[in-house]
Coordinates of C-alpha atoms in Angstrom, one line a residue:
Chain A
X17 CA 3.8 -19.4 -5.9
X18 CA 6.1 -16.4 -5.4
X19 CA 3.7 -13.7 -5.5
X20 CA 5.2 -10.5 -6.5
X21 CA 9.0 -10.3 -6.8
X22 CA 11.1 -7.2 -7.2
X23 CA 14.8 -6.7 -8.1
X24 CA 17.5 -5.4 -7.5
X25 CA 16.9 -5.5 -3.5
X26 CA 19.0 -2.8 -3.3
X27 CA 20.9 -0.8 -5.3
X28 CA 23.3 2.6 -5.5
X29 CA 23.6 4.9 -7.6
X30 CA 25.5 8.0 -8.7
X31 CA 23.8 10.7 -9.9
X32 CA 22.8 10.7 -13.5
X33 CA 23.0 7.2 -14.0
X34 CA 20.4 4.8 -14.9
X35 CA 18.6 1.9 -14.2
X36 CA 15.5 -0.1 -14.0
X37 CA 13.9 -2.0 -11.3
X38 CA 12.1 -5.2 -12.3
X39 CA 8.2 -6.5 -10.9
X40 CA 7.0 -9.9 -11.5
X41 CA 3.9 -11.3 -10.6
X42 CA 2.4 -14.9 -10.9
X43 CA -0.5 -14.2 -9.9
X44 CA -2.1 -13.4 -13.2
X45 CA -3.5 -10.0 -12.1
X46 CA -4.2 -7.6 -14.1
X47 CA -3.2 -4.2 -12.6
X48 CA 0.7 -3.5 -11.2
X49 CA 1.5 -0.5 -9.3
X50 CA 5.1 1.1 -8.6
X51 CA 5.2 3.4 -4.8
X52 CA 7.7 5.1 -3.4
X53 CA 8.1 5.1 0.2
X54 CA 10.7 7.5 1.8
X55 CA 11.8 7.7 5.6
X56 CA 9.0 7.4 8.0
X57 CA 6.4 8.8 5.3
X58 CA 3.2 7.2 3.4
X59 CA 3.6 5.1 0.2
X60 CA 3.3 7.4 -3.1
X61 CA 1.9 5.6 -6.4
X62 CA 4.2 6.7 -9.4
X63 CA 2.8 5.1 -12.2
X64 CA 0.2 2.0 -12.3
X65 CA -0.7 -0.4 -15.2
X66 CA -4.6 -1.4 -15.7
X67 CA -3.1 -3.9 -18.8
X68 CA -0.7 -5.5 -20.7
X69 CA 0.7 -2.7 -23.0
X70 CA -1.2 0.4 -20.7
X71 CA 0.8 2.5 -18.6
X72 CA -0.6 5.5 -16.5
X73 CA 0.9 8.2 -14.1
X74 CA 0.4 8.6 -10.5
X75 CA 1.1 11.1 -7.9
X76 CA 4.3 11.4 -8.4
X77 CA 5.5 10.1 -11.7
X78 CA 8.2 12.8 -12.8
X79 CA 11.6 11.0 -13.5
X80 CA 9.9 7.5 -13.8
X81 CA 9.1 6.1 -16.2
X82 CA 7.1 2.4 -16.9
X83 CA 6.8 -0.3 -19.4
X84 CA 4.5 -3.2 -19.3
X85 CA 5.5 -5.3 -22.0
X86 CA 3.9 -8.7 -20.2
X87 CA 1.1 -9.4 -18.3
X88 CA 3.3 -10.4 -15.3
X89 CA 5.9 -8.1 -15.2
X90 CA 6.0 -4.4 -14.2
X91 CA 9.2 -2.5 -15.3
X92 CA 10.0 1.0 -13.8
X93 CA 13.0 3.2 -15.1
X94 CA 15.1 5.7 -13.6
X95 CA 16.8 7.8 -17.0
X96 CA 18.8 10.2 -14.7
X97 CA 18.7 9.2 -11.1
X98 CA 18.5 12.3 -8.6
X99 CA 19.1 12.2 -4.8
X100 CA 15.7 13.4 -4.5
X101 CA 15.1 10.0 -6.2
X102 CA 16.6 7.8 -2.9
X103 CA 13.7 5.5 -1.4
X104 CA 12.2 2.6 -1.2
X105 CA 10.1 1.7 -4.0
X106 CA 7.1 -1.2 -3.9
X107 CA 5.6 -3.2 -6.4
X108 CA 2.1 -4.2 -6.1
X109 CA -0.5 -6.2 -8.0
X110 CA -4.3 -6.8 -7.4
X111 CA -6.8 -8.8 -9.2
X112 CA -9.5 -6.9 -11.8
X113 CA -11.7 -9.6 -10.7
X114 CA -11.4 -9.4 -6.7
X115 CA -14.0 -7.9 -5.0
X116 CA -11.9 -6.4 -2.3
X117 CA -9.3 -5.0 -4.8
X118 CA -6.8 -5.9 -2.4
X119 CA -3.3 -5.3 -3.3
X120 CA -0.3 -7.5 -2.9
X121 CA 3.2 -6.1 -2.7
X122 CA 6.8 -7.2 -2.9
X123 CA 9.3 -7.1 -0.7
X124 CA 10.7 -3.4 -1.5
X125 CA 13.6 -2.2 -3.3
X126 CA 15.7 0.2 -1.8
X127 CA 17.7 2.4 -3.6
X128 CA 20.4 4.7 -2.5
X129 CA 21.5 8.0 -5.1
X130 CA 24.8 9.7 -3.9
Chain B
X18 CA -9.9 10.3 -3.7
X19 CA -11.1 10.9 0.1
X20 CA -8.9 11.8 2.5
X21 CA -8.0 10.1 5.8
X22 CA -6.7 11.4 9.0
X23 CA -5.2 9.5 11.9
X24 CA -3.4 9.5 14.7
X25 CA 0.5 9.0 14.0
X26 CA 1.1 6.8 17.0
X27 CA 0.0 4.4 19.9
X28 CA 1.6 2.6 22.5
X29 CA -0.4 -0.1 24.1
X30 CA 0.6 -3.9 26.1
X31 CA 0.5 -7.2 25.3
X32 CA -2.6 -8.2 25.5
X33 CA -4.7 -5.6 25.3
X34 CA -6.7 -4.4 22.8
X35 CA -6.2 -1.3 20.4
X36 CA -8.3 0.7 18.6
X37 CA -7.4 3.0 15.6
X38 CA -9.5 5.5 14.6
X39 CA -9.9 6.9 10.8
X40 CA -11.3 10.1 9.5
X41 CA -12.9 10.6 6.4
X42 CA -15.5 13.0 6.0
X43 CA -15.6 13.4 2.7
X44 CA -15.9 9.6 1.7
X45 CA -17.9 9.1 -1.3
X46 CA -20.7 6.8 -2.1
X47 CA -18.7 4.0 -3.7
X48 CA -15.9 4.8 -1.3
X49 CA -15.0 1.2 0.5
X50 CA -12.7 1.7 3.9
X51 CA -9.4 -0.6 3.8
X52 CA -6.9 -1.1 6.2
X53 CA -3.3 -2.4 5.6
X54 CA -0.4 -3.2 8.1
X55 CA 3.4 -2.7 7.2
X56 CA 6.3 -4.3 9.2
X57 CA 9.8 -2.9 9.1
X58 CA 11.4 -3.6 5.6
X59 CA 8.2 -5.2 4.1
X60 CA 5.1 -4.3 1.7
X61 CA 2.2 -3.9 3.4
X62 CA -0.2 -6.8 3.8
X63 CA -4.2 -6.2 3.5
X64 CA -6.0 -6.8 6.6
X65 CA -9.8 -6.1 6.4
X66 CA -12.1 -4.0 4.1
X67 CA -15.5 -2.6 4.8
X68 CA -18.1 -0.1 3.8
X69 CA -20.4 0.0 6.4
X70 CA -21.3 -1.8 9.8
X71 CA -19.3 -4.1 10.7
X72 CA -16.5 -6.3 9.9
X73 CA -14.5 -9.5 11.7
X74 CA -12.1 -11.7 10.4
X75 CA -9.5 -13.6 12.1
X76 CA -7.1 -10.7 12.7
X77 CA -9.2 -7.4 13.1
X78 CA -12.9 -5.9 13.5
X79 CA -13.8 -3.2 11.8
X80 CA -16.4 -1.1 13.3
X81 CA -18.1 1.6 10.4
X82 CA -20.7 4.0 11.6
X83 CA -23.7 4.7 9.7
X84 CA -22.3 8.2 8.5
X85 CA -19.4 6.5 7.3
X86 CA -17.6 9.4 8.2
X87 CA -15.1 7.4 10.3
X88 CA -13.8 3.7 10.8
X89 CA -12.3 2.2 13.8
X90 CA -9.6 -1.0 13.4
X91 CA -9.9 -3.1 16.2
X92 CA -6.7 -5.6 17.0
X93 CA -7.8 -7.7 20.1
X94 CA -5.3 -8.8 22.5
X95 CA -2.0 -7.6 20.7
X96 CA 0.9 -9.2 20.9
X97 CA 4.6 -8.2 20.2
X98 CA 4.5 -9.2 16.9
X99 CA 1.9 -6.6 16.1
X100 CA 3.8 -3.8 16.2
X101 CA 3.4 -2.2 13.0
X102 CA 2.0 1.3 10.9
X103 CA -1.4 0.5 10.4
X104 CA -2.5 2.9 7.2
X105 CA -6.5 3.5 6.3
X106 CA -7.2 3.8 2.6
X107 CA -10.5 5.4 1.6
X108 CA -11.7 4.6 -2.2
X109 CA -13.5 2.9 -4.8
X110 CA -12.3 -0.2 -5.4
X111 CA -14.6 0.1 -8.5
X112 CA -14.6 0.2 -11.3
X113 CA -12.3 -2.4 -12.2
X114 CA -11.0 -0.8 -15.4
X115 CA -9.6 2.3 -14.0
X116 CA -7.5 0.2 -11.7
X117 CA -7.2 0.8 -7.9
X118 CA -5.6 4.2 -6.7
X119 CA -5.9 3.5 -3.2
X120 CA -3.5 6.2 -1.4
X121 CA -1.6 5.6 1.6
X122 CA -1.5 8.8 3.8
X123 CA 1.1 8.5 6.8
X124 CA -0.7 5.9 8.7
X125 CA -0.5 4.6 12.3
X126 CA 3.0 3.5 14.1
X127 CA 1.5 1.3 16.3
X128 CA 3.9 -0.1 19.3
X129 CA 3.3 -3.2 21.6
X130 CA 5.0 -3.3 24.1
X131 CA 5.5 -6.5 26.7

């Protein structure tokens, strides 16, 4: 039981290049979530997923963009990656049927735009 | 969403205890007060939820007035490894099908030291 795994681990970029980081769960929850955390700074949701096939926007979705496909995976895009864009992003999951709503979160990805 | 304020840091020993307070005057009726704990270069982990009175488990207490206008985590006898940014998340876990939104403000750099 791996819980939620994210890759790449970490990952540079130029700027306007692409790429897309990968979330899996095996958990069988039903929500996914996709932060950002930058230098010394809260976590800020992007976009989050309520379902297979759903996607929604978060605080800061601009340049992001999500696809759930499956149940247990999470995908989240970068079309044209931006300095502005370097961070550390989190994947998270929770159960629609918890009562805590407790989320569970990868190890991080960190990706670097020069 | 409510928002949370706290302070951005404490220092405390080994083995004493440490309390963090949260602000939220604004929380809402189906608001319920969660606390997560981050380590350097992880996700954060869930460590207690409440909505009002109070709450043990086998890491933290959490101690909810009846206004509900604040929280206080409680980590008895701290050790090294507890060093950490403690975040307070104010929200509704419910209902289920518009998926959990919790938001992380800055949190609490917490630092143990021996």
């Amino acid at each position: 039981n791996a819980g939620v795994t994210q890759t790449p681990k970490f990952r540079v970029l130029k700027t306007g290049q692409s790429m897309t980081l990968l979330c899996a769960q095996d958990m069988n929850h039903e929500y996914m979530y996709w932060y950002r955390q930058d230098p010394g700074m809260g976590l800020r949701l992007i976009h989050y997923s309520v379902g297979e096939g759903t996607t929604a926007k978060g605080e800061v979705p601009d340049g992001y963009n999500v696809s759930r496909l499956k149940k247990q995976n999470f995908l989240l895009g970068l079309e044209s990656a931006a300095p502005s864009q370097t961070s550390v992003y989190f994947c998270a999951s929770s159960d629609s049927a918890g009562n805590t709503g407790e989320l569970f979160f990868g190890e991080g990805s960190r990706l670097t735009v020069l | 969403l409510a928002k949370t304020t706290q302070p951005i840091s404490m220092d405390s020993y080994e083995g004493q205890e440490v309390n963090i307070t949260c602000s939220h005057n604004n929380i809402a009726t189906n608001d319920y007060i969660t606390w997560y704990q981050q380590f350097p270069s992880q996700g954060p982990r869930f460590i207690i939820q409440g909505y009002k009175t109070k709450v043990t488990n086998e890491v933290a207490s959490l101690f909810i007035p009846a206004d509900r206008k604040s929280s206080t985590l409680s980590l008895p006898r701290v050790s090294l490894s507890d060093t950490a940014v403690y975040y307070c998340l104010v929200g509704d876990t419910l209902p289920r099908a518009a998926g959990n939104k919790l938001t992380f403000g800055g949190g609490t750099r917490v630092l143990v030291k021996p």
